[in-house]
mmCIF file of N, CA and C in Angstrom:
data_model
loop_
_atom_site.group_PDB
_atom_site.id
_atom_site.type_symbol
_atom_site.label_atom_id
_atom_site.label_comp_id
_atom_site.label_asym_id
_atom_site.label_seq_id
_atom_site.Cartn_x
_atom_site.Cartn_y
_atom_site.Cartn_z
ATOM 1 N N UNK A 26 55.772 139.881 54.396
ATOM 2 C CA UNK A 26 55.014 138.975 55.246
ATOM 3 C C UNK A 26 54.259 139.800 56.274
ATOM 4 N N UNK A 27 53.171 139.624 56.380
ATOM 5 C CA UNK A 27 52.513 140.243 57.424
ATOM 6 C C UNK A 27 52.378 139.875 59.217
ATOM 7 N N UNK A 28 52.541 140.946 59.877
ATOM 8 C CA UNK A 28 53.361 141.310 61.002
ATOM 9 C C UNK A 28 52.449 139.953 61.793
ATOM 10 N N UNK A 29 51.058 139.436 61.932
ATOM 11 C CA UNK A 29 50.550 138.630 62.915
ATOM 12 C C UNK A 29 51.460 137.136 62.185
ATOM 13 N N UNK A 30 52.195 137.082 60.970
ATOM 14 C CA UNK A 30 52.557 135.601 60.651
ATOM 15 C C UNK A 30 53.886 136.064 61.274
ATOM 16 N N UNK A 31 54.664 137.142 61.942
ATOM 17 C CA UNK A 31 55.856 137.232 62.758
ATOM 18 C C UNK A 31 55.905 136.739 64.017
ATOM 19 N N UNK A 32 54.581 136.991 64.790
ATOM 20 C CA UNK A 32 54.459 136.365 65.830
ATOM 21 C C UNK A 32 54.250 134.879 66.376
ATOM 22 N N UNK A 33 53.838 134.149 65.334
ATOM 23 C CA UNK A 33 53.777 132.288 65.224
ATOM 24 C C UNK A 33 55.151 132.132 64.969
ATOM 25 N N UNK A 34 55.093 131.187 65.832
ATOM 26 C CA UNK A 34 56.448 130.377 65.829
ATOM 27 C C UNK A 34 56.872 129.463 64.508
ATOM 28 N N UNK A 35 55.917 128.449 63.857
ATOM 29 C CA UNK A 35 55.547 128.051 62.322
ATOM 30 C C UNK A 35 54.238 128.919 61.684
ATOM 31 N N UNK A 36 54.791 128.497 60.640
ATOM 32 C CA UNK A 36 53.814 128.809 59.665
ATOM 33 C C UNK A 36 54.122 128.647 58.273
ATOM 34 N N UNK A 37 53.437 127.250 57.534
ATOM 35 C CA UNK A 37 53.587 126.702 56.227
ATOM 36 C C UNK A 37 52.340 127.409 55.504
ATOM 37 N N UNK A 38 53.127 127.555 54.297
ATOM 38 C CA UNK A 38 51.823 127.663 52.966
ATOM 39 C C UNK A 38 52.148 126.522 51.933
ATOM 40 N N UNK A 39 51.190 126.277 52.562
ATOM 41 C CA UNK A 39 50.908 124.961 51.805
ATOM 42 C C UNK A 39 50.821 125.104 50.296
ATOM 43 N N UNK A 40 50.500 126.655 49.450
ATOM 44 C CA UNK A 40 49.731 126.732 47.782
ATOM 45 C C UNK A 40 51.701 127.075 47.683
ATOM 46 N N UNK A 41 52.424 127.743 48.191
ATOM 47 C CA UNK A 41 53.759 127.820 48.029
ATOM 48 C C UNK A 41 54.741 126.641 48.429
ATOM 49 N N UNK A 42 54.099 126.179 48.887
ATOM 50 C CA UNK A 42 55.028 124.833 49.797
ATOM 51 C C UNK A 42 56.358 125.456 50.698
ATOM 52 N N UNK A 43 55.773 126.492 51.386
ATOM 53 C CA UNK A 43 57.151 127.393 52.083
ATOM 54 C C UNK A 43 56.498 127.224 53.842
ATOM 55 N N UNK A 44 57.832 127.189 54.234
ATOM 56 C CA UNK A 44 57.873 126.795 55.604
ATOM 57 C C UNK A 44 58.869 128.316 56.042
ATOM 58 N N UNK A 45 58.441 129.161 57.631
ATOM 59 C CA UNK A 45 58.916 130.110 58.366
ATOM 60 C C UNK A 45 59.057 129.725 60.083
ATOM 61 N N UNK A 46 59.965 130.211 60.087
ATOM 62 C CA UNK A 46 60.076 129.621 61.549
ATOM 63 C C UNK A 46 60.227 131.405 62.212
ATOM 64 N N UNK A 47 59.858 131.742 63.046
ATOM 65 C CA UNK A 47 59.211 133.048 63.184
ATOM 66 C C UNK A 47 59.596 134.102 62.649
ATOM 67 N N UNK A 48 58.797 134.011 61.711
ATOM 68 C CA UNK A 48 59.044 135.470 60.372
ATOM 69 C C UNK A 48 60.110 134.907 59.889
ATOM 70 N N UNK A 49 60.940 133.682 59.905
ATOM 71 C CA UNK A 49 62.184 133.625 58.934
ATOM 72 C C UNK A 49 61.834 132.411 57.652
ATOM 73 N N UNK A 50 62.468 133.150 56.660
ATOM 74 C CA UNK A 50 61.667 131.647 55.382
ATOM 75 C C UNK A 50 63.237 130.570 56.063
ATOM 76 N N UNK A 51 62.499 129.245 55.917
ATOM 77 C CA UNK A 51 63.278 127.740 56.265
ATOM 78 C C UNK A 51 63.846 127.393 54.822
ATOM 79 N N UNK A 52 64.846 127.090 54.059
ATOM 80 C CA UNK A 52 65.278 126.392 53.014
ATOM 81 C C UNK A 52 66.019 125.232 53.647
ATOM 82 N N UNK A 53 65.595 124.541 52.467
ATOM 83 C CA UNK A 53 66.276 123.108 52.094
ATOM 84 C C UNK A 53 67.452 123.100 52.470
ATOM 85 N N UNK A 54 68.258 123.778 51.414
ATOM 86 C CA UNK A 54 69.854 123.909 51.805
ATOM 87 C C UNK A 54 69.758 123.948 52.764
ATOM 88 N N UNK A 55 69.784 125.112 54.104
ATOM 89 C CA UNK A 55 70.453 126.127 54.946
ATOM 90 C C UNK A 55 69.640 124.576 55.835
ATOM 91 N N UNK A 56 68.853 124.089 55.797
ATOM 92 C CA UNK A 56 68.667 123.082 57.253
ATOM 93 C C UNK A 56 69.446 121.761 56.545
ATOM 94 N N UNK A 57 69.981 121.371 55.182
ATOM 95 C CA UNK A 57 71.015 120.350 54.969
ATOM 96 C C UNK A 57 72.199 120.695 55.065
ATOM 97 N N UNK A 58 72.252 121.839 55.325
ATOM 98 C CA UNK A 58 74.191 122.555 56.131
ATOM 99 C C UNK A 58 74.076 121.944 57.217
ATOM 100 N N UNK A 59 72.827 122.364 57.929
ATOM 101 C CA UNK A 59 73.121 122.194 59.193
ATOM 102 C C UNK A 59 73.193 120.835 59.845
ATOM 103 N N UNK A 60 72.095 119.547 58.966
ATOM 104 C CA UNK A 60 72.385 118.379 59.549
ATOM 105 C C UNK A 60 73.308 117.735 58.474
ATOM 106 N N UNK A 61 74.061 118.359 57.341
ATOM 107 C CA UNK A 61 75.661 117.428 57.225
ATOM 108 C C UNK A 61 76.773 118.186 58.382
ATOM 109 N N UNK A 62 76.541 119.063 58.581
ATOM 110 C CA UNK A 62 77.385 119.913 59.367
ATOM 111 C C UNK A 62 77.178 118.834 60.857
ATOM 112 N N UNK A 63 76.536 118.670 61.424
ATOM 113 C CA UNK A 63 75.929 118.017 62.566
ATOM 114 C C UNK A 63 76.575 116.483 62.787
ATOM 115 N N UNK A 64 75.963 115.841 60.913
ATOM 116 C CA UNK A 64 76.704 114.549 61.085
ATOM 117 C C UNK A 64 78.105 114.451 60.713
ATOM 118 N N UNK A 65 78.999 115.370 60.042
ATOM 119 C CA UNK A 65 80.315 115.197 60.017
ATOM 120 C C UNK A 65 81.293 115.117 61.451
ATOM 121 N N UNK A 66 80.331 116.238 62.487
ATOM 122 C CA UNK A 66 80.755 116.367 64.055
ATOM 123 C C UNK A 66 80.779 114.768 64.450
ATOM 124 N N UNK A 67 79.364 114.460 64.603
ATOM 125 C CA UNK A 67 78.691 113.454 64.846
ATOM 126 C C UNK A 67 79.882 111.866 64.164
ATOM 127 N N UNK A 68 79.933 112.089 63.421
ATOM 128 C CA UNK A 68 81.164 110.770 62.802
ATOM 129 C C UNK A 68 82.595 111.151 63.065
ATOM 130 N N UNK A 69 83.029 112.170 63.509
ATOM 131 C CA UNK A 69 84.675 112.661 63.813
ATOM 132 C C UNK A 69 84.600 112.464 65.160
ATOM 133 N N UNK A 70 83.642 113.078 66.348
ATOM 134 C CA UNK A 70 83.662 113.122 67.212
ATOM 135 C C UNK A 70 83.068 111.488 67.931
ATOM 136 N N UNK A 71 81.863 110.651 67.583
ATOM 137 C CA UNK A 71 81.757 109.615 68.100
ATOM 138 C C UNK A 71 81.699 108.153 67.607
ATOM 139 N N UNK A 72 82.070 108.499 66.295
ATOM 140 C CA UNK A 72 82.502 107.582 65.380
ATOM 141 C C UNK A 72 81.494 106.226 65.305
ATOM 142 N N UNK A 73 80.001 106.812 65.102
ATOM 143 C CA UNK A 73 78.903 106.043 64.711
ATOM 144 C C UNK A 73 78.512 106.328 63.039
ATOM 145 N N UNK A 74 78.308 104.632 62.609
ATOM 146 C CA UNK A 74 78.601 105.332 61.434
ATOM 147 C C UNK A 74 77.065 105.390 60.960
ATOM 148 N N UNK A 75 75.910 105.137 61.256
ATOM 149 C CA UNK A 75 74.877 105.606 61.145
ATOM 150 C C UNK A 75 74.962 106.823 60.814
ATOM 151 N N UNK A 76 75.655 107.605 61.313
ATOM 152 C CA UNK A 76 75.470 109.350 61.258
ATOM 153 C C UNK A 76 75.769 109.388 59.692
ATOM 154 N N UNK A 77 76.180 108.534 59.348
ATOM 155 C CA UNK A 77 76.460 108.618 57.350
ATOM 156 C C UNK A 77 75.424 109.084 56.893
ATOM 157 N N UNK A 78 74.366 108.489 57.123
ATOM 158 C CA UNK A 78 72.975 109.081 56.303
ATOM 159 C C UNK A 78 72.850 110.391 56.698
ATOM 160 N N UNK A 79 73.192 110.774 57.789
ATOM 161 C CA UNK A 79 72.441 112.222 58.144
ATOM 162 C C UNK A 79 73.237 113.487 57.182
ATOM 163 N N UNK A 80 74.688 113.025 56.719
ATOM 164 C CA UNK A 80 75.177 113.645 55.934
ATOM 165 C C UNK A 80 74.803 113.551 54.915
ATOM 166 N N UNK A 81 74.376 111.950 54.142
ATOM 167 C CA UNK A 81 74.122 112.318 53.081
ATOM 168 C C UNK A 81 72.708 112.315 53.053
ATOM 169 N N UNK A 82 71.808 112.715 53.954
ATOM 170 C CA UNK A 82 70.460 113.707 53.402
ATOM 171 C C UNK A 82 70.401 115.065 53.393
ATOM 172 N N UNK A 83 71.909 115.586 54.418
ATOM 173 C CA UNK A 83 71.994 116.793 54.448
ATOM 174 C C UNK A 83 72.557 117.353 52.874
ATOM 175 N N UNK A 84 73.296 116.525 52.446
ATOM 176 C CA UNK A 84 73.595 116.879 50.928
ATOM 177 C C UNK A 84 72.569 116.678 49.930
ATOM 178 N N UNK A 85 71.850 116.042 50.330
ATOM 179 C CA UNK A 85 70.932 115.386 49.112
ATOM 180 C C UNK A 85 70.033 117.351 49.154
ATOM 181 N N UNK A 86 69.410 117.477 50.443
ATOM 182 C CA UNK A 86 68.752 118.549 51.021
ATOM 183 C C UNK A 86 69.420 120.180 49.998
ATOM 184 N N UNK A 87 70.700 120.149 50.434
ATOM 185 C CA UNK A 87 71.639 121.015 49.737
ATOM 186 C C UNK A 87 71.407 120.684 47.790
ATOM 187 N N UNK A 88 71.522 119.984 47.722
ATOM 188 C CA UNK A 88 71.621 120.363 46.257
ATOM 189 C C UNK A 88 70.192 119.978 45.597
ATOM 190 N N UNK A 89 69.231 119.721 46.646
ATOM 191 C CA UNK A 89 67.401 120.350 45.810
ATOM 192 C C UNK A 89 67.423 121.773 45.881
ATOM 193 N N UNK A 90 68.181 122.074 47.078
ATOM 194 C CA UNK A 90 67.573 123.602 46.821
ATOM 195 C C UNK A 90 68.988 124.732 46.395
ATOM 196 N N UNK A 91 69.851 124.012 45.862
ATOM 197 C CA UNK A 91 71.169 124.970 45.087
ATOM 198 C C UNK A 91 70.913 126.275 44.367
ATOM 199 N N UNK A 92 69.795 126.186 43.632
ATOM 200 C CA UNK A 92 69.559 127.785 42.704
ATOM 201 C C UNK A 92 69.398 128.596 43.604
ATOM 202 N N UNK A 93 69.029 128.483 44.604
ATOM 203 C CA UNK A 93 68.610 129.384 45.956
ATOM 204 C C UNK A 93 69.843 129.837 47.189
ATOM 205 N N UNK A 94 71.125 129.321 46.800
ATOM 206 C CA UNK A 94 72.248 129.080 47.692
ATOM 207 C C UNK A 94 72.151 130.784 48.227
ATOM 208 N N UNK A 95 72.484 131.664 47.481
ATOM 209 C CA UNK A 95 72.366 132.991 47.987
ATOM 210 C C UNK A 95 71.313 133.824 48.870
ATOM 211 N N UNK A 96 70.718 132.984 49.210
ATOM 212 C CA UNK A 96 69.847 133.509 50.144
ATOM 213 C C UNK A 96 69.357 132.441 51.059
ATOM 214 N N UNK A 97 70.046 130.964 51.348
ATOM 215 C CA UNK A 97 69.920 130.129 52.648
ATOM 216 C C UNK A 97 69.716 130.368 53.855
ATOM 217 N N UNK A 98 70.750 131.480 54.460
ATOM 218 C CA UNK A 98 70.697 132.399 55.356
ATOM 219 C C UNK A 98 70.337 133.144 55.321
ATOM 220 N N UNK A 99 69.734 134.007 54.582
ATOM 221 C CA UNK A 99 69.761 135.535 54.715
ATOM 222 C C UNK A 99 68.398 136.104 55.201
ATOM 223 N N UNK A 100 68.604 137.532 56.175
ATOM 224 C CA UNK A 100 67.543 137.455 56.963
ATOM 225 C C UNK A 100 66.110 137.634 56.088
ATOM 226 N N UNK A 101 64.975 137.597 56.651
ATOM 227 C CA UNK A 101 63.962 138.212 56.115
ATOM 228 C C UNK A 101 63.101 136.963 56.167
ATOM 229 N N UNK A 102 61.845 137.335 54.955
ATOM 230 C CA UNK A 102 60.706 136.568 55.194
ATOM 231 C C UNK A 102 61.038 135.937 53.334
ATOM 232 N N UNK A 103 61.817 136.735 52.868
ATOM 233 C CA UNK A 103 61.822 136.512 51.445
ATOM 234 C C UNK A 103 60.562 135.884 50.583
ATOM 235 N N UNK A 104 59.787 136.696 50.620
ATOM 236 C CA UNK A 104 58.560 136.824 49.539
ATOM 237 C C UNK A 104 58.897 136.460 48.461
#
């Protein structure tokens, strides 16, 4: 990735359909960890059950982007 797309805070390509949040590639999974992770808190801790959906889009999120699980986190711009 080239060093001026490190310095923007976003930046989508639209012909890839890939989203970076500064210099880091965004996946599906790794942001549906984070909001089932969020709504499981969210339903243990205040026991709204609305927060149901947020889990299950965070799963739905997780398993569009499963072939990719090994690299959700991992640093870089992954080209």
């Amino acid at each position: 990735m080239e060093t001026d797309l490190l310095r923007k805070t976003l930046h989508f390509d639209s012909a890839r359909r890939r989203l970076w949040i500064r210099g880091q590639r965004c996946h599906h999974g790794a942001s549906g960890a984070l909001l089932a992770t969020a709504g499981v808190l969210g339903l243990m801790g205040l026991r709204v059950r609305p927060l149901a959906g947020l889990v299950a889009a965070g799963g739905l999120m997780m398993a569009h982007d499963w072939k990719d699980r090994s690299v959700w986190f991992a640093r870089g711009s992954q080209d």
